[in-house]
Amino acid sequence: MALTQQGYEPRLIDSVVKRYMGLFGALSIEGPKWCGKTWTALNHANSAVYILDPENNYANRESARLNPAAILTGEKPLLVDEWQEVPGIWDAVRFASDRTKEKGLFILTGSVTPKEGSFVHSGAGRIGRIRMRTMSLYESGVSTGAVSLSALFDGIKPESCISRLTQEKIIDLVVRGGWPENINVAPEDAGILPEQYNIALSETDITNADNVKRNPALVLHLLAAVARTNMTPALLNTIVADVQARFGEVSRQTVAEYLSVLKRLYVVEEIPQWFPELRDKLRLRKTPKRMIADPSIAVSALKARPIDLTRDPRTLGGLFENLCFRDLLAYSEAIGAKLSHYHDATGLEVDAIIELGTQWAGIEIKMGSHRVDDGAASLKRLQKKLLSKGAATPAFLCVITGGGPFFTREDGIHVIPIDCIRP
């Protein structure tokens, strides 16, 4: 019987977990701390072992260090929480899965990717890996889900939908983020949890990731520097210059190392460039778009108050795009699609490209309805350019907004409020 916790809200990833449990001997659920990995894993597990349980002087951790296989004896599926504290658990799980050939034996949860070389085997073919994120608007009940991305790929006309968002509501959503424990917190208190997250990250987590002491003040400033270039393909040198303006001669290598650990902690993520398969190769930029895992982390790093965001539409627009990407990543993964961005050498940019099998769709994100025409123009330029070079016709093109009704323009481009979307 599953160990589902009372009050558990189903997550989009639940269906992915169930599917992967039928395909692999073990499953690794990876994502930032506090995003809900353990509760989701318990929803599919019949027993659990917590590596960081302090009982008997961390007996589980010490036992696993001596013999990782010794802790894998519970009823299956067995959850091993924070397995990365003893990287040898990975190899033990891989070996146990390989030996029995059974499916769905183990669920691993981890909030940091161990350093390369911490375990011997990649786990390919034995351990499936899925990414979990903070709650999307659909999961937290903000999105009505009237417009399905999967249905759009199938050519199904969406239902009508009118957004319930206002600028004030968008500000509330980016301040509170998608943390499960923060969903029902009063707006005036919603910034406390992300602030505590950043403090724990800077003072403890980034050091515990590989037992290398790091400067908490530098970590917080680096988060702010990333937040200032959030959702852009900013060069590393831009972030280095920002850090150096505050801390003096911090080396490029040091900044790169700090960023690398933040990626391993699933706090900073890179959205890859889209390289369409064409007869004629395009001159494409290779710089990934860098984003913060949840917009609330960026808000806290910038020390931005709601009133500050009201007065700074540019920053608010970037945070809105961050929120949309968080949701699009979750929705894409739920339907087995991939998310990337487009930016070529001529300066043509499209915020998001979703690939589902051989199909693709282009998406622009514009918080204000007055920018819809700009987004549509970029989408039409991309479509014309790619079709002239032999690309397939897009399944759909759309502009995601922060308010207003859903409608389809005369040129066929959908205009969809973010609080109307689901997988």
Tab-separated table of C-alpha atoms in Angstrom, residues 29-410:
chain	number	residue	atom	x	y	z
A	29	ILE	CA	13.329	11.941	-9.133
A	30	GLU	CA	15.551	15.014	-9.224
A	31	GLY	CA	14.829	18.656	-8.485
A	32	PRO	CA	15.336	21.561	-6.075
A	33	LYS	CA	14.745	21.189	-2.356
A	34	TRP	CA	11.218	21.787	-1.129
A	35	CYS	CA	9.590	21.196	-4.530
A	36	GLY	CA	7.714	18.098	-3.284
A	37	LYS	CA	9.904	15.184	-4.440
A	38	THR	CA	9.576	13.138	-1.245
A	39	TRP	CA	5.788	13.391	-1.006
A	40	THR	CA	5.403	12.480	-4.667
A	41	ALA	CA	7.744	9.507	-4.222
A	42	LEU	CA	5.789	8.366	-1.152
A	43	ASN	CA	2.643	8.414	-3.298
A	44	HIS	CA	4.216	5.543	-5.286
A	45	ALA	CA	6.275	3.752	-2.603
A	46	ASN	CA	5.402	0.960	-0.169
A	47	SER	CA	8.343	1.586	2.162
A	48	ALA	CA	10.962	4.276	2.681
A	49	VAL	CA	14.421	4.840	4.085
A	50	TYR	CA	15.574	8.373	4.866
A	51	ILE	CA	19.321	8.773	4.556
A	52	LEU	CA	19.313	12.016	6.560
A	53	ASP	CA	17.139	10.667	9.399
A	54	PRO	CA	19.065	11.830	12.526
A	55	GLU	CA	17.814	8.901	14.656
A	56	ASN	CA	20.621	6.934	16.323
A	57	ASN	CA	23.236	9.406	15.118
A	58	TYR	CA	22.274	9.100	11.434
A	59	ALA	CA	22.267	5.326	11.537
A	60	ASN	CA	20.800	4.978	8.017
A	61	ARG	CA	23.541	7.079	6.488
A	62	GLU	CA	26.310	5.309	8.346
A	63	SER	CA	24.899	1.886	7.489
A	64	ALA	CA	24.708	2.847	3.824
A	65	ARG	CA	28.309	4.054	3.865
A	66	LEU	CA	29.445	0.702	5.181
A	67	ASN	CA	27.239	-1.362	2.861
A	68	PRO	CA	24.821	0.467	0.513
A	69	ALA	CA	22.948	-2.741	-0.329
A	70	ALA	CA	22.051	-3.237	3.358
A	71	ILE	CA	19.438	-0.467	3.289
A	72	LEU	CA	17.614	-1.776	0.212
A	73	THR	CA	15.588	-4.394	2.080
A	74	GLY	CA	12.197	-2.711	2.532
A	75	GLU	CA	8.966	-3.606	0.730
A	76	LYS	CA	9.080	-2.624	-2.922
A	77	PRO	CA	8.795	-0.056	-4.322
A	78	LEU	CA	11.291	1.277	-1.792
A	79	LEU	CA	11.960	5.015	-1.547
A	80	VAL	CA	15.540	6.053	-0.747
A	81	ASP	CA	15.348	9.747	0.142
A	82	GLU	CA	18.388	12.029	-0.424
A	83	TRP	CA	20.418	9.128	-1.791
A	84	GLN	CA	23.190	11.451	-2.975
A	85	GLU	CA	24.476	11.671	0.614
A	86	VAL	CA	25.931	8.199	-0.032
A	87	PRO	CA	26.629	8.027	-3.799
A	88	GLY	CA	27.375	4.311	-3.579
A	89	ILE	CA	23.622	3.764	-3.197
A	90	TRP	CA	23.257	4.487	-6.920
A	91	ASP	CA	25.486	1.578	-7.900
A	92	ALA	CA	23.819	-0.704	-5.337
A	93	VAL	CA	20.376	0.122	-6.753
A	94	ARG	CA	21.603	-0.345	-10.315
A	95	PHE	CA	23.097	-3.746	-9.422
A	96	ALA	CA	19.949	-4.903	-7.581
A	97	SER	CA	17.769	-3.837	-10.514
A	98	ASP	CA	20.048	-5.559	-13.009
A	99	ARG	CA	20.135	-8.791	-11.018
A	100	THR	CA	16.371	-9.279	-10.667
A	101	LYS	CA	15.159	-7.699	-13.945
A	102	GLU	CA	11.987	-6.644	-12.106
A	103	LYS	CA	10.498	-3.195	-12.720
A	104	GLY	CA	9.640	-0.466	-10.273
A	105	LEU	CA	11.747	-1.710	-7.363
A	106	PHE	CA	13.257	1.558	-6.129
A	107	ILE	CA	12.567	5.285	-6.145
A	108	LEU	CA	15.497	7.612	-5.467
A	109	THR	CA	15.021	11.277	-4.593
A	110	GLY	CA	17.828	13.803	-4.607
A	111	SER	CA	18.231	17.570	-4.467
A	112	VAL	CA	21.799	17.716	-5.766
A	113	THR	CA	23.601	15.901	-8.559
A	114	PRO	CA	26.724	14.225	-7.115
A	115	LYS	CA	30.044	15.224	-8.603
A	116	GLU	CA	31.187	13.285	-11.643
A	117	GLY	CA	32.942	10.076	-10.635
A	118	SER	CA	30.990	9.665	-7.372
A	119	PHE	CA	29.483	6.431	-8.695
A	120	VAL	CA	30.683	3.900	-11.248
A	121	HIS	CA	27.723	3.150	-13.516
A	122	SER	CA	25.507	5.666	-15.309
A	123	GLY	CA	22.431	3.570	-14.613
A	124	ALA	CA	21.419	3.705	-18.270
A	125	GLY	CA	18.703	1.171	-18.995
A	126	ARG	CA	18.263	0.383	-15.289
A	127	ILE	CA	17.511	3.715	-13.577
A	128	GLY	CA	15.123	6.152	-15.235
A	129	ARG	CA	15.622	9.847	-14.440
A	130	ILE	CA	12.923	12.515	-14.345
A	131	ARG	CA	13.028	16.165	-13.348
A	132	MET	CA	10.595	17.600	-10.842
A	133	ARG	CA	9.877	21.290	-10.476
A	134	THR	CA	7.956	23.588	-8.173
A	135	MET	CA	4.194	23.586	-8.719
A	136	SER	CA	2.849	24.950	-11.987
A	137	LEU	CA	-0.202	27.196	-12.077
A	138	TYR	CA	-2.290	24.234	-13.228
A	139	GLU	CA	-1.144	22.093	-10.294
A	140	SER	CA	-1.804	24.852	-7.763
A	141	GLY	CA	-5.290	25.505	-9.124
A	142	VAL	CA	-4.609	28.935	-10.642
A	143	SER	CA	-4.850	27.763	-14.255
A	144	THR	CA	-8.244	26.588	-15.468
A	145	GLY	CA	-6.572	24.218	-17.931
A	146	ALA	CA	-9.012	25.164	-20.692
A	147	VAL	CA	-6.242	25.069	-23.316
A	148	SER	CA	-4.298	21.805	-23.638
A	149	LEU	CA	-0.851	21.838	-25.239
A	150	SER	CA	-1.298	18.189	-26.202
A	151	ALA	CA	-4.609	18.991	-27.891
A	152	LEU	CA	-3.020	21.872	-29.793
A	153	PHE	CA	-0.476	19.430	-31.219
A	154	ASP	CA	-3.394	17.229	-32.278
A	155	GLY	CA	-5.052	20.144	-34.048
A	156	ILE	CA	-7.989	20.288	-31.625
A	157	LYS	CA	-9.534	23.728	-31.236
A	158	PRO	CA	-9.295	24.904	-27.612
A	159	GLU	CA	-12.232	25.919	-25.469
A	160	SER	CA	-12.905	29.562	-24.762
A	161	CYS	CA	-11.141	31.002	-21.752
A	162	ILE	CA	-10.772	34.390	-20.103
A	163	SER	CA	-7.847	35.056	-17.795
A	164	ARG	CA	-8.431	35.916	-14.170
A	165	LEU	CA	-4.988	37.470	-13.835
A	166	THR	CA	-4.231	41.085	-12.994
A	167	GLN	CA	-0.836	42.714	-12.547
A	168	GLU	CA	-1.312	42.455	-8.783
A	169	LYS	CA	-2.095	38.728	-9.052
A	170	ILE	CA	0.948	38.100	-11.278
A	171	ILE	CA	3.130	39.843	-8.710
A	172	ASP	CA	1.647	37.638	-5.967
A	173	LEU	CA	2.387	34.527	-8.048
A	174	VAL	CA	6.039	35.357	-8.745
A	175	VAL	CA	6.638	36.358	-5.110
A	176	ARG	CA	5.144	33.164	-3.639
A	177	GLY	CA	6.509	30.832	-6.331
A	178	GLY	CA	5.377	27.262	-6.779
A	179	TRP	CA	6.533	25.845	-3.436
A	180	PRO	CA	3.884	23.409	-2.148
A	181	GLU	CA	4.205	24.772	1.388
A	182	ASN	CA	3.650	28.330	0.124
A	183	ILE	CA	0.537	27.899	-2.019
A	184	ASN	CA	-1.991	28.934	0.636
A	185	VAL	CA	0.177	31.413	2.534
A	186	ALA	CA	-1.123	34.983	2.833
A	187	PRO	CA	0.404	37.318	0.204
A	188	GLU	CA	2.079	39.483	2.844
A	189	ASP	CA	3.981	36.427	4.136
A	190	ALA	CA	4.658	34.710	0.802
A	191	GLY	CA	8.182	36.093	0.423
A	192	ILE	CA	9.448	34.558	3.664
A	193	LEU	CA	9.846	30.975	2.399
A	194	PRO	CA	11.871	31.924	-0.736
A	195	GLU	CA	14.041	34.177	1.431
A	196	GLN	CA	14.728	31.292	3.818
A	197	TYR	CA	15.409	29.050	0.821
A	198	ASN	CA	18.108	31.411	-0.435
A	199	ILE	CA	19.654	31.722	3.029
A	200	ALA	CA	19.842	27.933	3.417
A	201	LEU	CA	21.201	27.646	-0.108
A	202	SER	CA	23.967	30.191	0.454
A	203	GLU	CA	24.964	29.204	3.975
A	204	THR	CA	24.590	25.421	3.911
A	205	ASP	CA	23.462	23.690	0.730
A	206	ILE	CA	26.089	25.027	-1.661
A	207	THR	CA	28.837	23.920	0.732
A	208	ASN	CA	27.276	20.542	1.509
A	209	ALA	CA	26.980	19.789	-2.208
A	210	ASP	CA	30.653	18.805	-2.350
A	211	ASN	CA	32.059	19.824	1.073
A	212	VAL	CA	33.786	22.898	-0.359
A	213	LYS	CA	33.426	26.044	1.757
A	214	ARG	CA	31.941	28.911	-0.251
A	215	ASN	CA	31.212	32.569	0.478
A	216	PRO	CA	27.486	32.989	1.328
A	217	ALA	CA	27.503	36.674	0.362
A	218	LEU	CA	29.007	35.817	-3.016
A	219	VAL	CA	26.377	33.118	-3.553
A	220	LEU	CA	23.535	35.555	-2.861
A	221	HIS	CA	25.039	38.202	-5.133
A	222	LEU	CA	25.573	35.628	-7.865
A	223	LEU	CA	21.904	34.643	-7.609
A	224	ALA	CA	21.002	38.318	-8.008
A	225	ALA	CA	23.344	38.618	-11.000
A	226	VAL	CA	21.679	35.623	-12.643
A	227	ALA	CA	18.271	37.108	-11.792
A	228	ARG	CA	19.247	40.347	-13.541
A	229	THR	CA	19.946	38.379	-16.724
A	230	ASN	CA	17.185	35.844	-16.077
A	231	MET	CA	15.655	34.248	-19.189
A	232	THR	CA	18.359	35.595	-21.502
A	233	PRO	CA	21.332	33.907	-23.216
A	234	ALA	CA	23.700	36.155	-21.265
A	235	LEU	CA	27.385	35.386	-21.615
A	236	LEU	CA	29.282	34.265	-18.535
A	237	ASN	CA	31.431	37.402	-18.814
A	238	THR	CA	28.333	39.527	-18.171
A	239	ILE	CA	27.681	37.750	-14.882
A	240	VAL	CA	31.372	37.844	-13.949
A	241	ALA	CA	31.411	41.617	-14.465
A	242	ASP	CA	28.355	41.971	-12.210
A	243	VAL	CA	30.040	39.949	-9.459
A	244	GLN	CA	33.334	41.807	-9.820
A	245	ALA	CA	31.565	45.157	-9.477
A	246	ARG	CA	30.608	44.087	-5.948
A	247	PHE	CA	33.467	41.823	-4.843
A	248	GLY	CA	36.462	43.011	-6.833
A	249	GLU	CA	38.736	40.564	-8.630
A	250	VAL	CA	36.704	37.382	-8.441
A	251	SER	CA	38.015	35.090	-11.167
A	252	ARG	CA	35.932	33.882	-14.069
A	253	GLN	CA	36.718	30.317	-12.994
A	254	THR	CA	35.334	30.931	-9.490
A	255	VAL	CA	32.074	32.324	-10.845
A	256	ALA	CA	31.821	29.387	-13.260
A	257	GLU	CA	32.372	26.923	-10.397
A	258	TYR	CA	29.687	28.568	-8.237
A	259	LEU	CA	27.274	28.487	-11.175
A	260	SER	CA	28.083	24.839	-11.766
A	261	VAL	CA	27.121	23.959	-8.190
A	262	LEU	CA	23.902	25.985	-8.462
A	263	LYS	CA	23.037	23.915	-11.536
A	264	ARG	CA	23.818	20.706	-9.652
A	265	LEU	CA	21.425	21.929	-6.932
A	266	TYR	CA	18.753	22.461	-9.626
A	267	VAL	CA	18.524	26.162	-8.766
A	268	VAL	CA	19.881	27.456	-12.077
A	269	GLU	CA	18.895	25.771	-15.320
A	270	GLU	CA	20.024	26.240	-18.900
A	271	ILE	CA	17.431	26.082	-21.682
A	272	PRO	CA	19.214	24.765	-24.796
A	273	GLN	CA	19.172	26.364	-28.221
A	274	TRP	CA	16.931	24.708	-30.799
A	275	PHE	CA	18.725	23.294	-33.821
A	276	PRO	CA	16.075	22.294	-36.377
A	277	GLU	CA	16.900	19.551	-38.828
A	278	LEU	CA	17.146	21.406	-42.130
A	279	ARG	CA	18.604	20.835	-45.578
A	280	ASP	CA	20.293	24.230	-45.307
A	281	LYS	CA	22.011	24.836	-42.001
A	282	LEU	CA	21.223	28.106	-40.243
A	283	ARG	CA	23.775	30.222	-38.462
A	284	LEU	CA	22.552	29.742	-34.921
A	285	ARG	CA	23.904	31.082	-31.674
A	286	LYS	CA	24.898	28.334	-29.241
A	287	THR	CA	24.514	30.194	-25.943
A	288	PRO	CA	21.796	28.584	-23.787
A	289	LYS	CA	19.134	30.673	-22.097
A	290	ARG	CA	19.763	30.727	-18.360
A	291	MET	CA	16.848	30.648	-15.918
A	292	ILE	CA	16.246	30.335	-12.191
A	293	ALA	CA	14.205	27.308	-11.119
A	294	ASP	CA	11.404	29.375	-9.586
A	295	PRO	CA	10.666	33.100	-10.002
A	296	SER	CA	10.368	33.552	-6.239
A	297	ILE	CA	14.081	32.737	-5.858
A	298	ALA	CA	14.866	35.572	-8.261
A	299	VAL	CA	12.500	37.975	-6.469
A	300	SER	CA	14.160	37.220	-3.147
A	301	ALA	CA	17.684	37.474	-4.611
A	302	LEU	CA	16.849	40.901	-6.032
A	303	LYS	CA	15.313	41.948	-2.694
A	304	ALA	CA	12.322	43.146	-4.698
A	305	ARG	CA	9.108	44.088	-2.910
A	306	PRO	CA	5.724	43.922	-4.630
A	307	ILE	CA	5.678	47.719	-4.872
A	308	ASP	CA	9.103	47.608	-6.570
A	309	LEU	CA	7.792	45.217	-9.207
A	310	THR	CA	4.786	47.450	-9.824
A	311	ARG	CA	7.189	50.289	-10.645
A	312	ASP	CA	9.580	48.159	-12.727
A	313	PRO	CA	7.688	46.536	-15.616
A	314	ARG	CA	10.887	45.274	-17.253
A	315	THR	CA	11.897	43.218	-14.211
A	316	LEU	CA	8.320	42.045	-13.724
A	317	GLY	CA	8.205	40.981	-17.371
A	318	GLY	CA	11.335	38.865	-16.921
A	319	LEU	CA	9.882	37.235	-13.808
A	320	PHE	CA	6.649	36.522	-15.681
A	321	GLU	CA	8.647	34.827	-18.436
A	322	ASN	CA	10.449	32.822	-15.724
A	323	LEU	CA	7.085	31.677	-14.350
A	324	CYS	CA	5.859	30.733	-17.837
A	325	PHE	CA	9.003	28.731	-18.585
A	326	ARG	CA	8.709	26.878	-15.272
A	327	ASP	CA	5.193	25.866	-16.254
A	328	LEU	CA	6.020	25.081	-19.888
A	329	LEU	CA	8.868	22.823	-18.783
A	330	ALA	CA	6.524	20.903	-16.474
A	331	TYR	CA	3.807	20.660	-19.129
A	332	SER	CA	6.246	19.614	-21.854
A	333	GLU	CA	7.745	16.875	-19.715
A	334	ALA	CA	4.271	15.632	-18.792
A	335	ILE	CA	3.456	14.995	-22.479
A	336	GLY	CA	6.920	13.710	-23.431
A	337	ALA	CA	7.958	16.878	-25.270
A	338	LYS	CA	11.182	18.918	-25.193
A	339	LEU	CA	11.522	22.651	-24.592
A	340	SER	CA	14.205	24.862	-26.104
A	341	HIS	CA	14.602	28.405	-27.449
A	342	TYR	CA	15.571	29.894	-30.814
A	343	HIS	CA	18.139	32.621	-31.484
A	344	ASP	CA	19.981	32.966	-34.765
A	345	ALA	CA	22.853	35.121	-35.972
A	346	THR	CA	20.481	37.658	-37.572
A	347	GLY	CA	19.026	38.498	-34.179
A	348	LEU	CA	15.749	36.640	-34.681
A	349	GLU	CA	14.615	35.218	-31.343
A	350	VAL	CA	11.629	33.119	-30.311
A	351	ASP	CA	11.185	32.540	-26.599
A	352	ALA	CA	10.255	28.845	-26.623
A	353	ILE	CA	10.141	25.924	-29.018
A	354	ILE	CA	8.284	22.763	-28.010
A	355	GLU	CA	9.127	19.563	-29.877
A	356	LEU	CA	6.773	16.591	-29.654
A	357	GLY	CA	8.055	13.752	-31.801
A	358	THR	CA	8.559	15.208	-35.275
A	359	GLN	CA	6.225	18.145	-34.588
A	360	TRP	CA	7.252	21.566	-33.343
A	361	ALA	CA	5.505	24.659	-32.030
A	362	GLY	CA	6.746	28.201	-31.503
A	363	ILE	CA	5.835	30.289	-28.454
A	364	GLU	CA	6.407	33.931	-27.586
A	365	ILE	CA	5.785	35.226	-24.047
A	366	LYS	CA	4.415	38.758	-23.605
A	367	MET	CA	2.911	39.722	-20.271
A	368	GLY	CA	1.027	42.703	-21.684
A	369	SER	CA	-1.541	42.398	-24.463
A	370	HIS	CA	-0.046	45.477	-26.145
A	371	ARG	CA	3.012	43.342	-27.016
A	372	VAL	CA	1.094	40.526	-28.730
A	373	ASP	CA	1.714	41.951	-32.208
A	374	ASP	CA	5.473	41.994	-31.541
A	375	GLY	CA	5.413	38.359	-30.472
A	376	ALA	CA	3.317	37.339	-33.467
A	377	ALA	CA	5.714	39.128	-35.823
A	378	SER	CA	8.672	37.137	-34.476
A	379	LEU	CA	6.753	33.870	-34.837
A	380	LYS	CA	5.800	34.626	-38.439
A	381	ARG	CA	9.385	35.555	-39.299
A	382	LEU	CA	10.608	32.257	-37.856
A	383	GLN	CA	7.970	30.244	-39.691
A	384	LYS	CA	8.745	31.915	-43.026
A	385	LYS	CA	12.481	31.456	-42.561
A	386	LEU	CA	12.278	27.791	-41.615
A	387	LEU	CA	9.742	26.839	-44.258
A	388	SER	CA	11.980	28.370	-46.918
A	389	LYS	CA	14.749	26.043	-45.783
A	390	GLY	CA	12.698	22.864	-45.752
A	391	ALA	CA	11.391	22.695	-42.191
A	392	ALA	CA	8.047	21.141	-41.367
A	393	THR	CA	5.046	23.413	-40.834
A	394	PRO	CA	4.603	24.146	-37.101
A	395	ALA	CA	1.811	22.337	-35.305
A	396	PHE	CA	0.833	25.721	-33.868
A	397	LEU	CA	2.192	29.146	-33.011
A	398	CYS	CA	1.070	31.070	-29.956
A	399	VAL	CA	1.696	34.097	-27.789
A	400	ILE	CA	1.319	33.514	-24.038
A	401	THR	CA	0.021	36.519	-22.139
A	402	GLY	CA	-0.617	37.599	-18.569
A	403	GLY	CA	-4.278	38.423	-19.029
A	404	GLY	CA	-7.218	38.837	-21.356
A	405	PRO	CA	-9.182	36.206	-23.310
A	406	PHE	CA	-7.977	33.259	-25.339
A	407	PHE	CA	-8.473	33.851	-29.057
A	408	THR	CA	-7.022	32.910	-32.418
A	409	ARG	CA	-5.841	35.751	-34.631
A	410	GLU	CA	-6.639	36.014	-38.319
